[in-house]
Amino acid sequence: VQLQASGGGMVQPGGSLRLSCAPSGRNLDYSTVGWFRQAPGKEREAVSAISRSYTRKFMSNSVKGRFTVSKDNAENMFFLQMNNLKPEDTAVYYCATSRYNLITSSWSQTAQYDTWGQGTLVTVSS
């Protein structure tokens, strides 16, 4: 199973983008979907995550109030709506899934995720 992330691009500060992530191949078994990003020269950082049951959502402080995570169970797709983008949001964004029901203390750890997408580049610049 692979994950296909899409929706990245270049946008001016204050603009919006919607990232999508879709699995390909056989049915994906997961419990948590996460979004991560990696800026040039920096470590990969967690942005947001959502449980399969929709009962838990997590958001990093740096994007809280601007980004929204969601998923469409019927279409088996995952989304990251990004509003009021800032230059510091520039990064390659990755979606990932975990077989675990991640909680507050674990959702941001890359090691908890076992399937990763190829990444989509988001550039925020005037």
mmCIF file of N, CA, C and O in Angstrom, residues 32-36 47-51 56-60 69 102 107-108 113:
data_model
loop_
_atom_site.group_PDB
_atom_site.id
_atom_site.type_symbol
_atom_site.label_atom_id
_atom_site.label_comp_id
_atom_site.label_asym_id
_atom_site.label_seq_id
_atom_site.Cartn_x
_atom_site.Cartn_y
_atom_site.Cartn_z
ATOM 1 N N THR A 32 -4.670 5.744 12.820
ATOM 2 C CA THR A 32 -4.400 7.178 12.907
ATOM 3 C C THR A 32 -3.779 7.646 11.591
ATOM 4 O O THR A 32 -2.948 6.946 11.019
ATOM 5 N N VAL A 33 -4.192 8.810 11.147
ATOM 6 C CA VAL A 33 -3.594 9.461 9.979
ATOM 7 C C VAL A 33 -2.883 10.714 10.451
ATOM 8 O O VAL A 33 -3.464 11.516 11.188
ATOM 9 N N GLY A 34 -1.659 10.879 10.014
ATOM 10 C CA GLY A 34 -0.890 12.050 10.432
ATOM 11 C C GLY A 34 -0.380 12.854 9.257
ATOM 12 O O GLY A 34 -0.224 12.336 8.154
ATOM 13 N N TRP A 35 -0.175 14.124 9.495
ATOM 14 C CA TRP A 35 0.453 15.012 8.531
ATOM 15 C C TRP A 35 1.736 15.556 9.156
ATOM 16 O O TRP A 35 1.717 16.019 10.299
ATOM 17 N N PHE A 36 2.803 15.504 8.401
ATOM 18 C CA PHE A 36 4.098 15.991 8.842
ATOM 19 C C PHE A 36 4.642 16.941 7.783
ATOM 20 O O PHE A 36 4.184 16.953 6.644
ATOM 21 N N VAL A 47 2.477 17.943 12.175
ATOM 22 C CA VAL A 47 1.559 19.058 11.960
ATOM 23 C C VAL A 47 0.188 18.753 12.558
ATOM 24 O O VAL A 47 -0.353 19.554 13.316
ATOM 25 N N SER A 48 -0.340 17.588 12.224
ATOM 26 C CA SER A 48 -1.682 17.265 12.671
ATOM 27 C C SER A 48 -1.913 15.765 12.536
ATOM 28 O O SER A 48 -1.192 15.074 11.827
ATOM 29 N N ALA A 49 -2.944 15.281 13.216
ATOM 30 C CA ALA A 49 -3.319 13.877 13.092
ATOM 31 C C ALA A 49 -4.781 13.719 13.458
ATOM 32 O O ALA A 49 -5.356 14.560 14.172
ATOM 33 N N ILE A 50 -5.363 12.645 12.957
ATOM 34 C CA ILE A 50 -6.759 12.362 13.235
ATOM 35 C C ILE A 50 -6.940 10.862 13.333
ATOM 36 O O ILE A 50 -6.312 10.093 12.603
ATOM 37 N N SER A 51 -7.776 10.443 14.266
ATOM 38 C CA SER A 51 -8.021 9.016 14.421
ATOM 39 C C SER A 51 -9.038 8.544 13.386
ATOM 40 O O SER A 51 -9.845 9.327 12.882
ATOM 41 N N ARG A 56 -10.476 11.585 17.875
ATOM 42 C CA ARG A 56 -9.300 12.318 18.334
ATOM 43 C C ARG A 56 -8.688 13.098 17.182
ATOM 44 O O ARG A 56 -8.466 12.555 16.102
ATOM 45 N N LYS A 57 -8.423 14.360 17.444
ATOM 46 C CA LYS A 57 -7.714 15.221 16.507
ATOM 47 C C LYS A 57 -6.577 15.899 17.247
ATOM 48 O O LYS A 57 -6.734 16.299 18.406
ATOM 49 N N PHE A 58 -5.466 16.031 16.579
ATOM 50 C CA PHE A 58 -4.298 16.666 17.180
ATOM 51 C C PHE A 58 -3.768 17.723 16.216
ATOM 52 O O PHE A 58 -3.831 17.562 15.000
ATOM 53 N N MET A 59 -3.255 18.791 16.779
ATOM 54 C CA MET A 59 -2.740 19.885 15.962
ATOM 55 C C MET A 59 -1.545 20.486 16.667
ATOM 56 O O MET A 59 -1.577 20.713 17.878
ATOM 57 N N SER A 60 -0.500 20.764 15.922
ATOM 58 C CA SER A 60 0.655 21.410 16.538
ATOM 59 C C SER A 60 0.321 22.867 16.848
ATOM 60 O O SER A 60 -0.529 23.482 16.192
ATOM 61 N N VAL A 69 -7.684 19.329 9.936
ATOM 62 C CA VAL A 69 -7.486 17.972 9.436
ATOM 63 C C VAL A 69 -8.841 17.289 9.320
ATOM 64 O O VAL A 69 -9.722 17.490 10.168
ATOM 65 N N LEU A 102 -3.131 6.451 18.324
ATOM 66 C CA LEU A 102 -2.190 7.357 18.959
ATOM 67 C C LEU A 102 -2.907 8.357 19.850
ATOM 68 O O LEU A 102 -4.071 8.711 19.643
ATOM 69 N N TRP A 107 1.236 11.030 19.151
ATOM 70 C CA TRP A 107 0.824 11.288 17.779
ATOM 71 C C TRP A 107 1.897 11.990 16.960
ATOM 72 O O TRP A 107 1.913 11.869 15.746
ATOM 73 N N SER A 108 2.785 12.724 17.595
ATOM 74 C CA SER A 108 3.761 13.516 16.850
ATOM 75 C C SER A 108 5.065 12.771 16.570
ATOM 76 O O SER A 108 5.988 13.333 15.981
ATOM 77 N N TYR A 113 4.443 5.814 12.945
ATOM 78 C CA TYR A 113 3.759 5.699 11.658
ATOM 79 C C TYR A 113 4.494 4.697 10.769
ATOM 80 O O TYR A 113 5.728 4.706 10.691
#
